[in-house]
Short mmCIF file of C-alpha atoms and ligand atoms in Angstrom, two decimals:
data_model
loop_
_atom_site.label_atom_id
_atom_site.label_comp_id
_atom_site.label_asym_id
_atom_site.label_seq_id
_atom_site.Cartn_x
_atom_site.Cartn_y
_atom_site.Cartn_z
CA MET A 1 0.00 0.00 0.00
CA ARG A 2 1.23 3.48 -0.85
CA LEU A 3 0.44 6.25 1.66
CA VAL A 4 0.55 9.83 0.39
CA ALA A 5 -0.51 13.25 1.64
CA VAL A 6 -1.91 15.88 -0.73
CA HIS A 7 -3.35 19.37 -0.42
CA ALA A 8 -6.72 19.27 -2.17
CA ASP A 9 -10.48 19.58 -2.03
CA ILE A 10 -11.46 15.94 -1.51
CA THR A 11 -14.51 16.29 -3.77
CA THR A 12 -12.20 16.67 -6.80
CA LEU A 13 -10.21 13.46 -6.30
CA GLN A 14 -10.51 10.64 -8.84
CA VAL A 15 -10.23 7.62 -6.57
CA ASP A 16 -12.34 4.53 -5.97
CA ALA A 17 -13.67 6.07 -2.75
CA ILE A 18 -13.49 9.24 -0.70
CA VAL A 19 -14.22 9.12 3.02
CA ASN A 20 -16.73 11.57 4.49
CA ALA A 21 -16.47 12.98 8.04
CA ALA A 22 -20.21 12.65 8.68
CA ASN A 23 -22.44 12.82 11.76
CA THR A 24 -24.64 10.01 13.12
CA SER A 25 -27.65 11.08 11.02
CA LEU A 26 -25.66 10.70 7.75
CA LEU A 27 -27.84 13.48 6.38
CA GLY A 28 -25.13 16.02 5.63
CA ASP A 29 -24.25 19.28 7.32
CA GLY A 30 -21.27 21.63 7.02
CA GLY A 31 -17.52 21.15 6.53
CA VAL A 32 -16.33 18.35 4.30
CA ASP A 33 -19.73 16.62 4.70
CA GLY A 34 -21.54 19.61 3.21
CA ALA A 35 -18.99 19.90 0.40
CA ILE A 36 -19.36 16.21 -0.49
CA HIS A 37 -23.17 16.37 -0.53
CA ARG A 38 -23.12 19.53 -2.68
CA ALA A 39 -20.74 17.98 -5.19
CA ALA A 40 -22.46 14.57 -5.25
CA GLY A 41 -25.98 15.95 -5.71
CA PRO A 42 -29.35 14.90 -4.22
CA GLY A 43 -28.94 11.21 -5.07
CA LEU A 44 -26.38 10.87 -2.28
CA LEU A 45 -28.76 12.29 0.33
CA ALA A 46 -31.49 9.90 -0.80
CA GLU A 47 -29.14 6.95 -0.49
CA CYS A 48 -27.99 8.12 2.96
CA HIS A 49 -31.61 8.46 4.13
CA ALA A 50 -32.14 4.78 3.42
CA LEU A 51 -29.13 3.80 5.57
CA GLY A 52 -30.81 5.10 8.74
CA GLY A 53 -27.72 6.56 10.41
CA CYS A 54 -24.36 5.32 11.64
CA ASP A 55 -22.70 4.96 15.06
CA VAL A 56 -19.63 6.94 16.11
CA GLY A 57 -16.55 4.94 15.08
CA ASP A 58 -18.39 3.00 12.37
CA ALA A 59 -18.58 3.42 8.57
CA ARG A 60 -21.11 2.98 5.73
CA LEU A 61 -20.69 2.72 1.96
CA THR A 62 -22.67 4.58 -0.73
CA GLY A 63 -22.21 5.42 -4.37
CA GLY A 64 -20.38 8.56 -5.44
CA HIS A 65 -23.27 9.90 -7.58
CA ALA A 66 -22.02 13.07 -9.37
CA LEU A 67 -18.57 12.91 -7.74
CA PRO A 68 -15.50 11.78 -9.69
CA ALA A 69 -15.03 9.17 -6.93
CA ARG A 70 -17.05 6.00 -7.49
CA HIS A 71 -17.98 5.56 -3.82
CA VAL A 72 -18.26 7.49 -0.58
CA ILE A 73 -17.48 5.86 2.75
CA HIS A 74 -19.25 7.78 5.51
CA THR A 75 -17.65 7.55 8.92
CA VAL A 76 -18.62 9.34 12.13
CA GLY A 77 -15.76 10.72 14.19
CA PRO A 78 -15.88 11.45 17.91
CA VAL A 79 -16.44 14.95 19.27
CA TRP A 80 -13.32 16.02 21.21
CA HIS A 81 -14.11 16.33 24.94
CA GLY A 82 -10.53 16.75 26.19
CA GLY A 83 -9.16 13.27 25.46
CA ASP A 84 -10.46 11.17 28.37
CA ALA A 85 -13.71 10.08 26.76
CA GLY A 86 -12.30 7.38 24.46
CA GLU A 87 -11.81 9.84 21.59
CA SER A 88 -8.55 8.26 20.36
CA GLU A 89 -9.98 4.73 20.24
CA LEU A 90 -13.11 5.94 18.45
CA LEU A 91 -11.05 7.87 15.90
CA ALA A 92 -8.85 4.81 15.24
CA SER A 93 -12.05 2.81 14.80
CA CYS A 94 -13.23 5.27 12.11
CA TYR A 95 -10.10 4.65 10.06
CA ARG A 96 -10.17 0.88 10.63
CA ARG A 97 -13.87 0.49 9.79
CA SER A 98 -13.49 2.66 6.69
CA LEU A 99 -10.65 0.45 5.48
CA GLU A 100 -12.63 -2.72 6.23
CA VAL A 101 -15.64 -1.42 4.31
CA ALA A 102 -13.35 -0.41 1.44
CA ALA A 103 -11.60 -3.78 1.33
CA GLN A 104 -14.96 -5.62 1.34
CA ALA A 105 -16.08 -3.52 -1.65
CA GLY A 106 -12.88 -4.22 -3.60
CA ILE A 107 -11.81 -0.58 -3.41
CA ARG A 108 -8.15 -0.09 -4.27
CA SER A 109 -7.65 3.65 -3.81
CA LEU A 110 -9.23 5.85 -1.18
CA ALA A 111 -8.81 9.31 0.28
CA PHE A 112 -9.39 10.39 3.88
CA PRO A 113 -10.04 13.91 5.17
CA GLY A 114 -8.88 14.78 8.70
CA ILE A 115 -11.82 13.12 10.46
CA SER A 116 -12.97 14.99 13.61
CA THR A 117 -10.35 17.74 13.20
CA GLY A 118 -12.78 20.46 12.08
CA VAL A 119 -15.96 21.29 14.01
CA TYR A 120 -15.48 18.23 16.22
CA GLY A 121 -12.26 19.77 17.60
CA PHE A 122 -9.83 16.82 17.72
CA PRO A 123 -6.23 18.21 17.83
CA VAL A 124 -4.78 17.84 14.34
CA GLU A 125 -1.32 16.45 15.21
CA ALA A 126 -2.71 13.71 17.49
CA ALA A 127 -5.43 12.87 14.98
CA ALA A 128 -2.91 12.62 12.12
CA ARG A 129 -0.74 10.26 14.14
CA ILE A 130 -3.74 7.98 14.82
CA ALA A 131 -4.70 8.11 11.13
CA VAL A 132 -1.24 7.13 9.87
CA ASP A 133 -0.67 4.44 12.53
CA THR A 134 -4.08 2.84 12.01
CA VAL A 135 -3.70 2.72 8.22
CA ARG A 136 -0.21 1.21 8.54
CA GLU A 137 -1.48 -1.46 10.98
CA PHE A 138 -4.35 -2.32 8.66
CA ASP A 139 -1.95 -2.61 5.73
CA ALA A 140 0.24 -5.07 7.61
CA ALA A 141 -2.80 -7.27 8.36
CA THR A 142 -4.68 -7.09 5.04
CA PRO A 143 -2.76 -5.81 2.02
CA HIS A 144 -5.72 -5.30 -0.38
CA ILE A 145 -5.79 -1.57 -0.85
CA GLU A 146 -3.13 -0.08 -3.14
CA ARG A 147 -3.26 3.63 -2.37
CA VAL A 148 -4.38 5.70 0.61
CA ILE A 149 -4.40 9.48 0.28
CA PHE A 150 -4.52 11.77 3.30
CA CYS A 151 -6.32 14.76 1.82
CA CYS A 152 -5.33 17.94 3.65
CA PHE A 153 -7.39 21.11 3.39
CA SER A 154 -4.59 23.36 4.69
CA HIS A 155 -0.84 23.60 4.16
CA GLU A 156 -0.35 23.27 7.95
CA ASP A 157 -2.14 19.90 7.94
CA LEU A 158 -0.15 18.79 4.90
CA ALA A 159 3.14 19.56 6.66
CA ILE A 160 2.09 17.43 9.66
CA TYR A 161 1.17 14.44 7.48
CA ARG A 162 4.31 14.73 5.34
CA ARG A 163 6.45 14.68 8.50
CA LEU A 164 4.64 11.62 9.88
CA LEU A 165 4.83 9.74 6.58
CA ASP A 166 8.53 10.48 6.13
CA GLY A 167 9.32 9.44 9.69
N1 AR6 B 201 -11.83 18.68 1.23
C1 AR6 B 201 -10.98 18.17 2.14
N2 AR6 B 201 -11.02 18.47 3.46
C2 AR6 B 201 -11.96 19.35 3.85
C3 AR6 B 201 -12.91 19.92 2.97
C4 AR6 B 201 -12.82 19.54 1.59
N3 AR6 B 201 -13.66 20.02 0.67
N4 AR6 B 201 -13.72 20.74 3.68
C5 AR6 B 201 -13.30 20.69 4.97
N5 AR6 B 201 -12.23 19.86 5.06
P1 AR6 B 201 -15.17 18.85 9.43
P2 AR6 B 201 -15.47 16.94 11.68
C6 AR6 B 201 -11.45 19.47 6.25
O1 AR6 B 201 -15.56 19.97 10.31
O2 AR6 B 201 -14.55 17.72 12.53
C7 AR6 B 201 -20.05 18.30 9.66
O3 AR6 B 201 -21.02 19.28 9.79
C8 AR6 B 201 -11.43 20.41 7.43
O4 AR6 B 201 -10.51 21.46 7.20
O5 AR6 B 201 -15.74 18.78 8.07
O6 AR6 B 201 -15.33 15.46 11.63
C9 AR6 B 201 -20.61 16.89 9.84
O7 AR6 B 201 -21.93 16.76 9.39
C10 AR6 B 201 -10.95 19.47 8.53
O8 AR6 B 201 -9.55 19.29 8.43
O9 AR6 B 201 -15.49 17.40 10.14
C11 AR6 B 201 -20.51 16.70 11.32
O10 AR6 B 201 -21.63 17.23 11.99
C12 AR6 B 201 -11.62 18.14 8.14
O11 AR6 B 201 -12.03 18.29 6.79
C13 AR6 B 201 -19.27 17.46 11.70
O12 AR6 B 201 -19.12 18.47 10.70
C14 AR6 B 201 -12.80 17.75 9.00
O13 AR6 B 201 -13.56 18.89 9.34
C15 AR6 B 201 -18.04 16.58 11.67
O14 AR6 B 201 -16.94 17.31 12.16
#
């Protein structure tokens, strides 16, 4: 598996799947979730309605609709409450479940945003470390996915990921 970090709007990426930082309703809101729903069009919302929600730390698969990506994997990150409420384990679970769902669907390339690091307030550096470690562990156990992209929305986030991936 190749792990790379890029600076991009995730809705523009041509990959088998992009991951969405959703909420438990799966019905779209702001941030990357809002951007994905706007770019995918109303068909995505209809498909999400039928799923009936998703637990924190879990993931669900839909089509990509009008997106260049063929699928969207919706995962629900934890809200940051200071770090003693199981936030790290739940965030690791988001990455692991997204990869499991991707592998089951035969997805070979996927892109993650910084789950929970926007409105949900998870510190970026700690979140990036969990993201990279969890993807590397998954790769060692099940080498099905060829390319994982960490899609950074700021140059600061990109610098953090580049450092972790080089280290
Ligand atoms: N492409 C890539 N990354 C993006 C984009 C984009 N187009 N837009 C934002 N980001 P957030 P969360 C980055 O707040 O913290 C929603 O309302 C952003 O800079 O989208 O998990 C949901 O419905 C940050 O690094 O997600 C939930 O209610 C990262 O994506 C709640 O927000 C995540 O920021 C989830 O909060």
